[in-house]
PDB file of C-alpha atoms in Angstrom:
ATOM      1  CA  MET A 109     135.748  86.491  89.157  1.00 46.00           C
ATOM      2  CA  GLY A 110     135.275  85.483  85.973  1.00 54.00           C
ATOM      3  CA  THR A 111     134.714  87.589  82.026  1.00 62.00           C
ATOM      4  CA  ARG A 112     131.321  87.780  80.507  1.00 63.00           C
ATOM      5  CA  SER A 113     130.650  84.905  77.823  1.00 74.00           C
ATOM      6  CA  ALA A 114     130.193  86.738  74.371  1.00 73.00           C
ATOM      7  CA  GLY A 115     127.587  83.752  73.870  1.00 92.00           C
ATOM      8  CA  LEU A 116     126.048  83.586  77.007  1.00 95.00           C
ATOM      9  CA  GLU A 117     125.458  87.629  76.110  1.00 94.00           C
ATOM     10  CA  GLU A 118     123.899  86.793  73.854  1.00 95.00           C
ATOM     11  CA  THR A 119     121.917  83.875  75.169  1.00 97.00           C
ATOM     12  CA  ALA A 120     121.118  86.237  77.982  1.00 96.00           C
ATOM     13  CA  LYS A 121     119.818  88.929  75.231  1.00 95.00           C
ATOM     14  CA  ARG A 122     118.124  86.542  73.268  1.00 96.00           C
ATOM     15  CA  LEU A 123     116.198  85.060  75.855  1.00 97.00           C
ATOM     16  CA  SER A 124     114.877  89.047  77.724  1.00 97.00           C
ATOM     17  CA  SER A 125     113.544  89.576  73.905  1.00 96.00           C
ATOM     18  CA  GLY A 126     111.544  86.121  73.338  1.00 97.00           C
ATOM     19  CA  THR A 127     109.748  86.523  76.959  1.00 98.00           C
ATOM     20  CA  ARG A 128     108.861  90.303  76.553  1.00 97.00           C
ATOM     21  CA  ARG A 129     107.688  89.780  72.935  1.00 97.00           C
ATOM     22  CA  TRP A 130     105.886  86.677  74.472  1.00 97.00           C
ATOM     23  CA  VAL A 131     103.770  89.767  77.247  1.00 97.00           C
ATOM     24  CA  GLY A 132     104.233  92.664  74.750  1.00 95.00           C
ATOM     25  CA  ARG A 133     101.962  89.539  72.250  1.00 95.00           C
ATOM     26  CA  HIS A 134      99.626  88.475  75.368  1.00 96.00           C
ATOM     27  CA  ALA A 135      98.980  91.231  77.588  1.00 96.00           C
ATOM     28  CA  ASP A 136      95.567  92.456  75.292  1.00 95.00           C
ATOM     29  CA  TYR A 137      94.610  88.972  76.955  1.00 95.00           C
ATOM     30  CA  LEU A 138      94.477  90.167  80.018  1.00 93.00           C
ATOM     31  CA  GLY A 139      92.460  92.661  79.716  1.00 87.00           C
ATOM     32  CA  SER A 140      89.493  91.497  77.321  1.00 92.00           C
ATOM     33  CA  PRO A 141      86.152  89.707  78.103  1.00 92.00           C
ATOM     34  CA  ALA A 142      87.944  86.469  77.373  1.00 94.00           C
ATOM     35  CA  ALA A 143      90.233  86.732  80.465  1.00 94.00           C
ATOM     36  CA  HIS A 144      87.549  88.308  82.709  1.00 91.00           C
ATOM     37  CA  ALA A 145      85.431  84.812  81.536  1.00 93.00           C
ATOM     38  CA  GLU A 146      87.874  82.603  81.759  1.00 95.00           C
ATOM     39  CA  LEU A 147      89.894  83.518  84.625  1.00 94.00           C
ATOM     40  CA  PRO A 148      89.385  84.010  88.304  1.00 95.00           C
ATOM     41  CA  THR A 149      89.545  87.185  89.884  1.00 95.00           C
ATOM     42  CA  THR A 150      91.927  87.253  92.384  1.00 95.00           C
ATOM     43  CA  PRO A 151      94.660  85.544  90.256  1.00 95.00           C
ATOM     44  CA  ARG A 152      93.819  88.155  87.243  1.00 96.00           C
ATOM     45  CA  VAL A 153      94.271  90.817  89.509  1.00 97.00           C
ATOM     46  CA  LYS A 154      97.680  89.293  90.308  1.00 97.00           C
ATOM     47  CA  ALA A 155      98.822  89.004  87.406  1.00 97.00           C
ATOM     48  CA  LEU A 156      97.538  92.925  85.973  1.00 97.00           C
ATOM     49  CA  LEU A 157      99.752  94.088  88.584  1.00 98.00           C
ATOM     50  CA  GLN A 158     102.467  92.059  88.021  1.00 98.00           C
ATOM     51  CA  LEU A 159     102.252  93.485  84.181  1.00 98.00           C
ATOM     52  CA  ALA A 160     102.499  97.246  85.656  1.00 98.00           C
ATOM     53  CA  LEU A 161     105.332  96.464  87.899  1.00 98.00           C
ATOM     54  CA  LEU A 162     106.941  95.222  84.852  1.00 98.00           C
ATOM     55  CA  CYS A 163     105.848  97.808  83.150  1.00 97.00           C
ATOM     56  CA  ARG A 164     107.318 100.276  85.156  1.00 96.00           C
ATOM     57  CA  PHE A 165     111.574  98.769  85.000  1.00 96.00           C
ATOM     58  CA  TRP A 166     110.472  98.376  81.260  1.00 96.00           C
ATOM     59  CA  GLY A 167     109.698 101.800  80.857  1.00 95.00           C
ATOM     60  CA  ARG A 168     113.107 103.349  83.240  1.00 94.00           C
ATOM     61  CA  VAL A 169     115.086 100.263  81.032  1.00 94.00           C
ATOM     62  CA  ALA A 170     114.421 100.397  77.594  1.00 94.00           C
ATOM     63  CA  PRO A 171     111.268 102.749  76.920  1.00 94.00           C
ATOM     64  CA  ALA A 172     111.707 103.024  73.514  1.00 95.00           C
ATOM     65  CA  ASP A 173     111.246  99.482  72.954  1.00 95.00           C
ATOM     66  CA  VAL A 174     107.874  98.936  70.890  1.00 94.00           C
ATOM     67  CA  ASP A 175     107.631  95.134  72.697  1.00 94.00           C
ATOM     68  CA  LEU A 176     106.856  97.940  75.469  1.00 96.00           C
ATOM     69  CA  LEU A 177     103.076  99.562  73.912  1.00 96.00           C
ATOM     70  CA  ALA A 178     100.564  96.846  73.823  1.00 96.00           C
ATOM     71  CA  PRO A 179     101.191  95.216  78.174  1.00 97.00           C
ATOM     72  CA  ALA A 180     101.207  99.218  78.696  1.00 97.00           C
ATOM     73  CA  ALA A 181      98.259 100.772  77.025  1.00 96.00           C
ATOM     74  CA  VAL A 182      96.852  97.333  79.120  1.00 97.00           C
ATOM     75  CA  VAL A 183      97.737  98.850  82.099  1.00 96.00           C
ATOM     76  CA  ASP A 184      96.992 102.375  81.569  1.00 95.00           C
ATOM     77  CA  ARG A 185      93.108 101.130  80.114  1.00 95.00           C
ATOM     78  CA  THR A 186      93.167  99.178  83.132  1.00 95.00           C
ATOM     79  CA  TRP A 187      94.187 102.163  85.925  1.00 94.00           C
ATOM     80  CA  ARG A 188      91.188 103.779  83.814  1.00 92.00           C
ATOM     81  CA  ARG A 189      88.499 101.264  84.645  1.00 92.00           C
ATOM     82  CA  ALA A 190      85.752 102.252  86.830  1.00 89.00           C
ATOM     83  CA  ASP A 191      85.360  98.750  88.152  1.00 91.00           C
ATOM     84  CA  PHE A 192      88.760  97.719  88.949  1.00 93.00           C
ATOM     85  CA  PRO A 193      89.498  99.419  91.992  1.00 92.00           C
ATOM     86  CA  ARG A 194      86.430  96.950  93.435  1.00 93.00           C
ATOM     87  CA  LEU A 195      88.070  93.767  91.624  1.00 95.00           C
ATOM     88  CA  LEU A 196      91.056  94.529  93.852  1.00 95.00           C
ATOM     89  CA  THR A 197      88.786  93.890  97.115  1.00 95.00           C
ATOM     90  CA  ALA A 198      87.380  90.343  95.830  1.00 95.00           C
ATOM     91  CA  ASP A 199      89.587  88.614  98.127  1.00 96.00           C
ATOM     92  CA  PRO A 200      89.804  89.569 101.574  1.00 94.00           C
ATOM     93  CA  ARG A 201      93.297  88.309 102.156  1.00 93.00           C
ATOM     94  CA  TYR A 202      94.807  90.348  99.329  1.00 95.00           C
ATOM     95  CA  ALA A 203      92.616  93.640  99.543  1.00 95.00           C
ATOM     96  CA  ARG A 204      95.395  96.176 101.554  1.00 94.00           C
ATOM     97  CA  GLN A 205      97.692  94.514  99.771  1.00 95.00           C
ATOM     98  CA  PHE A 206      96.447  94.984  96.160  1.00 96.00           C
ATOM     99  CA  GLN A 207      94.751  98.286  96.953  1.00 94.00           C
ATOM    100  CA  LEU A 208      98.506  99.662  97.828  1.00 94.00           C
ATOM    101  CA  MET A 209     100.087  98.190  94.568  1.00 96.00           C
ATOM    102  CA  TYR A 210      97.185  99.388  92.539  1.00 94.00           C
ATOM    103  CA  ALA A 211      98.084 102.958  94.238  1.00 92.00           C
ATOM    104  CA  ALA A 212     102.311 102.397  93.745  1.00 94.00           C
ATOM    105  CA  LEU A 213     102.095 101.325  90.152  1.00 95.00           C
ATOM    106  CA  ALA A 214      99.437 104.059  88.411  1.00 92.00           C
ATOM    107  CA  PRO A 215     100.959 104.937  85.581  1.00 91.00           C
ATOM    108  CA  ALA A 216     101.725 108.032  84.844  1.00 82.00           C
ATOM    109  CA  GLY A 217      99.055 110.603  83.817  1.00 75.00           C
ATOM    110  CA  THR A 218      96.327 108.106  85.358  1.00 70.00           C
ATOM    111  CA  VAL A 219      95.037 109.505  88.593  1.00 61.00           C
ATOM    112  CA  PRO A 220      90.709 108.466  89.290  1.00 52.00           C
ATOM    113  CA  ASP A 221      89.163 109.680  91.831  1.00 54.00           C
ATOM    114  CA  ALA A 222      89.625 105.817  93.127  1.00 54.00           C
ATOM    115  CA  HIS A 223      92.876 106.527  93.644  1.00 58.00           C
ATOM    116  CA  HIS A 224      93.109 109.373  95.994  1.00 63.00           C
ATOM    117  CA  GLY A 225      90.994 107.410  98.679  1.00 72.00           C
ATOM    118  CA  VAL A 226      93.146 104.358  98.495  1.00 81.00           C
ATOM    119  CA  PRO A 227      95.937 105.919 101.232  1.00 77.00           C
ATOM    120  CA  ALA A 228      93.495 107.035 103.622  1.00 78.00           C
ATOM    121  CA  ARG A 229      91.694 103.852 103.774  1.00 84.00           C
ATOM    122  CA  LEU A 230      94.711 102.134 104.475  1.00 88.00           C
ATOM    123  CA  GLU A 231      96.183 104.771 106.783  1.00 83.00           C
ATOM    124  CA  ALA A 232      92.685 104.588 108.849  1.00 80.00           C
ATOM    125  CA  ASP A 233      92.716 100.858 109.613  1.00 84.00           C
ATOM    126  CA  GLY A 234      96.356 100.601 110.486  1.00 86.00           C
ATOM    127  CA  PHE A 235      97.707  99.342 107.249  1.00 90.00           C
ATOM    128  CA  LEU A 236     100.094 101.917 107.237  1.00 90.00           C
ATOM    129  CA  ALA A 237     101.620 101.047 110.303  1.00 89.00           C
ATOM    130  CA  PRO A 238     103.482  98.246 112.069  1.00 89.00           C
ATOM    131  CA  ARG A 239     100.493  96.542 113.205  1.00 82.00           C
ATOM    132  CA  ARG A 240     100.949  92.586 113.992  1.00 81.00           C
ATOM    133  CA  LYS A 241     102.483  92.640 110.583  1.00 88.00           C
ATOM    134  CA  SER A 242     105.042  89.450 109.490  1.00 92.00           C
ATOM    135  CA  PRO A 243     109.130  90.828 109.166  1.00 92.00           C
ATOM    136  CA  TYR A 244     107.898  90.373 104.849  1.00 95.00           C
ATOM    137  CA  LEU A 245     104.867  91.962 104.842  1.00 94.00           C
ATOM    138  CA  HIS A 246     105.835  94.985 106.876  1.00 96.00           C
ATOM    139  CA  LEU A 247     108.666  95.159 104.324  1.00 97.00           C
ATOM    140  CA  GLU A 248     106.662  95.201 100.837  1.00 97.00           C
ATOM    141  CA  THR A 249     104.328  97.601 102.283  1.00 95.00           C
ATOM    142  CA  ARG A 250     106.781  99.750 102.873  1.00 96.00           C
ATOM    143  CA  PHE A 251     108.512  99.232  99.595  1.00 97.00           C
ATOM    144  CA  TYR A 252     104.688  99.679  98.118  1.00 96.00           C
ATOM    145  CA  ALA A 253     103.836 102.515 100.248  1.00 94.00           C
ATOM    146  CA  ASP A 254     107.627 104.373  99.621  1.00 94.00           C
ATOM    147  CA  LEU A 255     106.525 103.918  95.530  1.00 93.00           C
ATOM    148  CA  ALA A 256     103.016 105.215  96.072  1.00 90.00           C
ATOM    149  CA  GLY A 257     104.864 108.559  97.973  1.00 88.00           C
ATOM    150  CA  VAL A 258     102.193 108.490 100.967  1.00 87.00           C
ATOM    151  CA  GLY A 259     103.573 108.968 104.606  1.00 84.00           C
ATOM    152  CA  HIS A 260     103.410 106.323 107.171  1.00 89.00           C
ATOM    153  CA  ARG A 261     104.821 105.201 110.297  1.00 89.00           C
ATOM    154  CA  LEU A 262     106.334 101.562 109.557  1.00 94.00           C
ATOM    155  CA  ALA A 263     110.343 100.531 110.213  1.00 95.00           C
ATOM    156  CA  SER A 264     113.581 101.559 108.129  1.00 96.00           C
ATOM    157  CA  TYR A 265     114.557  99.557 105.732  1.00 97.00           C
ATOM    158  CA  ARG A 266     117.788  98.438 107.573  1.00 97.00           C
ATOM    159  CA  GLU A 267     115.152  97.506 110.607  1.00 96.00           C
ATOM    160  CA  LEU A 268     113.712  94.995 108.031  1.00 97.00           C
ATOM    161  CA  TYR A 269     116.743  94.181 107.010  1.00 98.00           C
ATOM    162  CA  ALA A 270     117.678  92.751 110.152  1.00 97.00           C
ATOM    163  CA  CYS A 271     114.420  90.817 111.177  1.00 96.00           C
ATOM    164  CA  SER A 272     114.562  89.570 107.804  1.00 97.00           C
ATOM    165  CA  LEU A 273     114.918  85.491 106.975  1.00 97.00           C
ATOM    166  CA  LEU A 274     117.685  87.048 104.735  1.00 98.00           C
ATOM    167  CA  ALA A 275     119.756  88.528 107.678  1.00 97.00           C
ATOM    168  CA  ARG A 276     119.916  84.884 109.006  1.00 96.00           C
ATOM    169  CA  ALA A 277     119.328  82.703 105.816  1.00 97.00           C
ATOM    170  CA  SER A 278     123.474  82.135 105.903  1.00 94.00           C
ATOM    171  CA  THR A 279     122.815  79.951 109.172  1.00 95.00           C
ATOM    172  CA  LEU A 280     120.115  77.953 107.700  1.00 95.00           C
ATOM    173  CA  ARG A 281     120.189  74.977 105.523  1.00 95.00           C
ATOM    174  CA  VAL A 282     118.989  75.735 101.961  1.00 94.00           C
ATOM    175  CA  ALA A 283     115.953  73.440 101.690  1.00 89.00           C
ATOM    176  CA  GLU A 284     115.128  75.579 104.726  1.00 92.00           C
ATOM    177  CA  LEU A 285     114.651  78.991 103.050  1.00 96.00           C
ATOM    178  CA  ASP A 286     111.833  80.237 101.381  1.00 97.00           C
ATOM    179  CA  VAL A 287     112.958  81.351  97.612  1.00 98.00           C
ATOM    180  CA  CYS A 288     110.425  84.167  97.242  1.00 97.00           C
ATOM    181  CA  GLU A 289     110.715  85.329 100.805  1.00 97.00           C
ATOM    182  CA  ILE A 290     114.404  86.063 100.131  1.00 98.00           C
ATOM    183  CA  THR A 291     114.192  87.167  96.769  1.00 98.00           C
ATOM    184  CA  HIS A 292     111.960  89.817  97.638  1.00 98.00           C
ATOM    185  CA  THR A 293     113.297  91.045 100.542  1.00 98.00           C
ATOM    186  CA  VAL A 294     116.218  91.486  98.084  1.00 98.00           C
ATOM    187  CA  PHE A 295     113.685  92.857  95.489  1.00 98.00           C
ATOM    188  CA  HIS A 296     112.350  95.563  98.210  1.00 98.00           C
ATOM    189  CA  LEU A 297     115.689  96.312  99.348  1.00 98.00           C
ATOM    190  CA  SER A 298     117.416  97.270  96.166  1.00 97.00           C
ATOM    191  CA  GLU A 299     114.456  98.407  94.100  1.00 97.00           C
ATOM    192  CA  PHE A 300     115.089  95.898  91.974  1.00 97.00           C
ATOM    193  CA  GLY A 301     118.092  96.549  91.239  1.00 96.00           C
ATOM    194  CA  PHE A 302     118.359 100.791  90.656  1.00 95.00           C
ATOM    195  CA  ARG A 303     119.494 101.859  94.481  1.00 95.00           C
ATOM    196  CA  ASP A 304     122.007 100.357  96.823  1.00 96.00           C
ATOM    197  CA  PRO A 305     120.223  97.366  99.461  1.00 97.00           C
ATOM    198  CA  GLY A 306     121.617  99.246 102.217  1.00 96.00           C
ATOM    199  CA  LEU A 307     123.768  95.761 103.152  1.00 97.00           C
ATOM    200  CA  THR A 308     126.654  96.044 104.981  1.00 97.00           C
ATOM    201  CA  ASP A 309     129.931  94.603 103.048  1.00 97.00           C
ATOM    202  CA  ASP A 310     129.982  91.781 105.548  1.00 97.00           C
ATOM    203  CA  GLU A 311     125.640  91.339 105.096  1.00 98.00           C
ATOM    204  CA  ARG A 312     126.582  92.050 100.859  1.00 98.00           C
ATOM    205  CA  LYS A 313     128.938  88.560 100.800  1.00 97.00           C
ATOM    206  CA  ARG A 314     126.900  86.564 103.049  1.00 97.00           C
ATOM    207  CA  ALA A 315     123.309  87.454 100.516  1.00 98.00           C
ATOM    208  CA  VAL A 316     125.591  86.627  97.616  1.00 98.00           C
ATOM    209  CA  ARG A 317     126.578  83.362  98.856  1.00 97.00           C
ATOM    210  CA  VAL A 318     122.600  82.526  99.788  1.00 98.00           C
ATOM    211  CA  VAL A 319     121.225  83.188  96.727  1.00 98.00           C
ATOM    212  CA  GLU A 320     124.067  81.792  94.424  1.00 98.00           C
ATOM    213  CA  SER A 321     123.514  78.634  96.988  1.00 98.00           C
ATOM    214  CA  LEU A 322     120.134  78.756  95.656  1.00 98.00           C
ATOM    215  CA  THR A 323     121.143  79.417  92.572  1.00 98.00           C
ATOM    216  CA  GLU A 324     121.914  76.622  92.148  1.00 98.00           C
ATOM    217  CA  HIS A 325     119.565  74.589  94.410  1.00 97.00           C
ATOM    218  CA  CYS A 326     116.835  75.602  92.285  1.00 98.00           C
ATOM    219  CA  VAL A 327     118.909  75.128  88.768  1.00 98.00           C
ATOM    220  CA  ARG A 328     119.553  71.680  89.976  1.00 97.00           C
ATOM    221  CA  GLN A 329     115.549  71.299  90.398  1.00 97.00           C
ATOM    222  CA  GLY A 330     114.638  72.530  87.465  1.00 98.00           C
ATOM    223  CA  ALA A 331     113.447  75.640  89.170  1.00 98.00           C
ATOM    224  CA  TRP A 332     112.444  77.369  86.578  1.00 98.00           C
ATOM    225  CA  ASP A 333     110.367  80.540  88.085  1.00 98.00           C
ATOM    226  CA  PHE A 334     112.663  80.289  90.913  1.00 98.00           C
ATOM    227  CA  THR A 335     115.651  80.931  89.202  1.00 98.00           C
ATOM    228  CA  ALA A 336     114.412  83.946  87.159  1.00 98.00           C
ATOM    229  CA  LYS A 337     114.107  85.404  90.236  1.00 98.00           C
ATOM    230  CA  LEU A 338     117.130  83.873  91.758  1.00 98.00           C
ATOM    231  CA  VAL A 339     119.036  85.575  88.069  1.00 98.00           C
ATOM    232  CA  LEU A 340     117.614  88.920  89.350  1.00 98.00           C
ATOM    233  CA  ALA A 341     118.475  89.178  93.213  1.00 98.00           C
ATOM    234  CA  GLN A 342     122.387  88.279  92.171  1.00 98.00           C
ATOM    235  CA  TYR A 343     122.130  91.016  90.381  1.00 98.00           C
ATOM    236  CA  CYS A 344     120.479  93.420  93.004  1.00 98.00           C
ATOM    237  CA  LEU A 345     123.155  92.698  95.101  1.00 98.00           C
ATOM    238  CA  GLY A 346     126.012  93.339  92.902  1.00 96.00           C
ATOM    239  CA  ALA A 347     126.552  90.930  91.365  1.00 96.00           C
ATOM    240  CA  ASP A 348     126.839  90.006  88.077  1.00 96.00           C
ATOM    241  CA  PRO A 349     124.499  86.595  86.823  1.00 97.00           C
ATOM    242  CA  LEU A 350     126.723  86.451  83.666  1.00 96.00           C
ATOM    243  CA  ARG A 351     130.105  85.777  85.463  1.00 95.00           C
ATOM    244  CA  THR A 352     128.964  83.834  88.550  1.00 97.00           C
ATOM    245  CA  PRO A 353     128.288  80.200  87.701  1.00 97.00           C
ATOM    246  CA  SER A 354     125.635  79.424  89.411  1.00 98.00           C
ATOM    247  CA  GLY A 355     123.883  82.735  87.276  1.00 98.00           C
ATOM    248  CA  ALA A 356     125.383  81.538  83.880  1.00 97.00           C
ATOM    249  CA  ALA A 357     123.465  78.322  84.208  1.00 98.00           C
ATOM    250  CA  GLY A 358     120.307  79.727  85.564  1.00 98.00           C
ATOM    251  CA  ILE A 359     120.427  82.239  82.228  1.00 98.00           C
ATOM    252  CA  ARG A 360     121.385  78.726  80.018  1.00 98.00           C
ATOM    253  CA  MET A 361     118.889  76.546  81.961  1.00 98.00           C
ATOM    254  CA  LEU A 362     116.191  79.408  81.287  1.00 98.00           C
ATOM    255  CA  ALA A 363     116.986  79.916  77.608  1.00 98.00           C
ATOM    256  CA  ASP A 364     116.934  75.856  77.326  1.00 98.00           C
ATOM    257  CA  ALA A 365     113.274  75.800  78.120  1.00 98.00           C
ATOM    258  CA  LEU A 366     112.302  78.807  76.006  1.00 98.00           C
ATOM    259  CA  SER A 367     109.150  77.429  73.793  1.00 96.00           C
ATOM    260  CA  PRO A 368     110.102  78.997  69.656  1.00 95.00           C
ATOM    261  CA  ASP A 369     107.200  81.386  70.886  1.00 95.00           C
ATOM    262  CA  GLY A 370     109.296  83.199  73.612  1.00 97.00           C
ATOM    263  CA  ALA A 371     107.435  81.376  76.338  1.00 98.00           C
ATOM    264  CA  ILE A 372     108.614  79.525  79.472  1.00 98.00           C
ATOM    265  CA  PRO A 373     105.936  76.997  79.595  1.00 98.00           C
ATOM    266  CA  GLY A 374     105.388  76.122  83.285  1.00 98.00           C
ATOM    267  CA  ARG A 375     107.493  77.104  86.836  1.00 98.00           C
ATOM    268  CA  SER A 376     109.191  74.212  86.383  1.00 98.00           C
ATOM    269  CA  VAL A 377     110.685  71.230  84.150  1.00 97.00           C
ATOM    270  CA  THR A 378     107.283  69.367  86.120  1.00 97.00           C
ATOM    271  CA  GLU A 379     105.135  71.683  86.138  1.00 97.00           C
ATOM    272  CA  ARG A 380     105.359  72.445  82.757  1.00 97.00           C
ATOM    273  CA  ALA A 381     102.110  72.619  80.411  1.00 97.00           C
ATOM    274  CA  ALA A 382     101.398  69.441  78.619  1.00 95.00           C
ATOM    275  CA  PRO A 383     101.430  69.562  75.222  1.00 92.00           C
ATOM    276  CA  SER A 384      97.592  69.448  74.773  1.00 95.00           C
ATOM    277  CA  ALA A 385      97.267  72.181  77.186  1.00 96.00           C
ATOM    278  CA  THR A 386      94.128  74.845  75.483  1.00 96.00           C
ATOM    279  CA  PRO A 387      95.457  78.193  75.354  1.00 95.00           C
ATOM    280  CA  VAL A 388      93.730  79.088  78.557  1.00 95.00           C
ATOM    281  CA  ALA A 389      95.483  76.469  80.572  1.00 96.00           C
ATOM    282  CA  PHE A 390      99.194  77.130  78.611  1.00 97.00           C
ATOM    283  CA  PHE A 391      98.596  80.661  79.277  1.00 97.00           C
ATOM    284  CA  ARG A 392      98.276  79.876  83.399  1.00 96.00           C
ATOM    285  CA  SER A 393     101.368  78.161  83.138  1.00 97.00           C
ATOM    286  CA  ALA A 394     103.372  80.064  81.308  1.00 98.00           C
ATOM    287  CA  TYR A 395     102.495  83.936  82.430  1.00 98.00           C
ATOM    288  CA  GLN A 396     104.117  84.262  85.856  1.00 97.00           C
ATOM    289  CA  SER A 397     107.655  82.573  84.864  1.00 98.00           C
ATOM    290  CA  THR A 398     107.346  84.713  81.547  1.00 98.00           C
ATOM    291  CA  LEU A 399     106.878  87.710  83.001  1.00 98.00           C
ATOM    292  CA  GLY A 400     109.472  87.112  85.699  1.00 98.00           C
ATOM    293  CA  THR A 401     111.723  85.831  83.200  1.00 98.00           C
ATOM    294  CA  ALA A 402     111.048  89.099  81.404  1.00 98.00           C
ATOM    295  CA  LEU A 403     111.554  91.417  83.828  1.00 98.00           C
ATOM    296  CA  ALA A 404     115.073  89.641  85.139  1.00 98.00           C
ATOM    297  CA  MET A 405     116.468  89.488  82.242  1.00 97.00           C
ATOM    298  CA  LEU A 406     115.669  93.471  80.710  1.00 97.00           C
ATOM    299  CA  ILE A 407     117.377  94.465  84.029  1.00 97.00           C
ATOM    300  CA  VAL A 408     120.440  92.400  83.746  1.00 96.00           C
ATOM    301  CA  THR A 409     120.916  92.626  80.362  1.00 94.00           C
ATOM    302  CA  GLY A 410     119.585  96.710  80.246  1.00 89.00           C
ATOM    303  CA  GLY A 411     123.297  97.704  82.253  1.00 62.00           C
ATOM    304  CA  ARG A 412     123.478  98.306  85.745  1.00 51.00           C
ATOM    305  CA  SER A 413     122.548 101.709  87.010  1.00 43.00           C
ATOM    306  CA  GLY A 414     122.575 104.093  90.278  1.00 38.00           C
ATOM    307  CA  GLY A 415     126.276 102.822  90.205  1.00 35.00           C
ATOM    308  CA  LEU A 416     125.966 100.109  93.128  1.00 39.00           C
ATOM    309  CA  PRO A 417     129.335  98.199  92.808  1.00 40.00           C
ATOM    310  CA  PRO A 418     130.095  94.875  92.070  1.00 42.00           C
ATOM    311  CA  ALA A 419     130.030  92.436  94.807  1.00 42.00           C
ATOM    312  CA  ASP A 420     133.824  91.579  95.635  1.00 39.00           C
ATOM    313  CA  ALA A 421     134.726  88.280  94.370  1.00 34.00           C
ATOM    314  CA  SER A 422     135.512  86.629  97.650  1.00 33.00           C
ATOM    315  CA  ALA A 423     131.866  86.520  98.280  1.00 34.00           C
ATOM    316  CA  MET A 424     131.625  83.867  95.430  1.00 34.00           C
ATOM    317  CA  SER A 425     134.295  82.050  97.289  1.00 32.00           C
ATOM    318  CA  GLY A 426     131.628  80.265  99.067  1.00 33.00           C
ATOM    319  CA  ALA A 427     129.821  79.443  96.633  1.00 33.00           C
ATOM    320  CA  SER A 428     130.340  75.939  93.893  1.00 30.00           C
ATOM    321  CA  ALA A 429     130.710  76.547  90.210  1.00 29.00           C
ATOM    322  CA  MET A 430     121.133  78.782  92.363  1.00 31.00           C
ATOM    323  CA  GLY A 431     103.103  83.886  92.246  1.00 49.00           C
ATOM    324  CA  SER A 432     101.585  82.455  89.788  1.00 53.00           C
ATOM    325  CA  VAL A 433      97.892  82.801  87.370  1.00 59.00           C
ATOM    326  CA  ARG A 434      95.911  79.661  88.578  1.00 54.00           C
TER     327      ARG A 434
END
């Protein structure tokens, strides 16, 4: 395994600080009357839940960061709002997932009455039981139920890994793989890099090879949003994306895409916000990829916690030298 380049470390830190500053400067918009008028309800709710997830890990990695103050305040105010629980159910397709995330991501000290009834309602309607869930939804539900500290009858992480796309991904072509499903499986198994994902050495090596190949593919495609997820997934699996060829290429690509104000200006090269985009259109184009990059680089540059050992160099030998506010 190669050594870290000092220049690449500085690039990663610049990418991390730039995207965090952009999120910090724009977080207030999400909770504003203007956002209420200009953004559809469900994408706005999803964006606020994503912001809460970022703040949870931001607070663990860099609790004294002044750029955290504004986004954390937005999350705190949102969770105290009496109308927010109603907004979670605006789209029945996502209502139960959003309600569980709402309970799981509540900031410390914000426990309004609306929180207390969520787990009981979800248990009563069977959402916290296996009940015809896809493996991916089952795993996501397990992750947020555990984060919320609620009882459930869901399968173990080991069982959920065994029936996941990640478990069989090494037998499939890269083009057949769903990047979001692969990366979020890794995130949920590893709590975004804060615990061992519970894989055997061979399983972890196979997973690293898959994620490396996907990273290479997404770098070639100029897929900024996916590349940020995959760089973080490498880290969560015990690799160091500042040392892997695909991770380094992904970080450099994201840094090259960074706008002067710290945004990743779209999901990909082909979905970049137009120069003539209005501020609202630019925000909708840039928010998810910028927040995802901020989360990835915050954790990658924040130092490994929890003692997960780096993946063995042989895990890299099979690889050559990788949701939106709409």
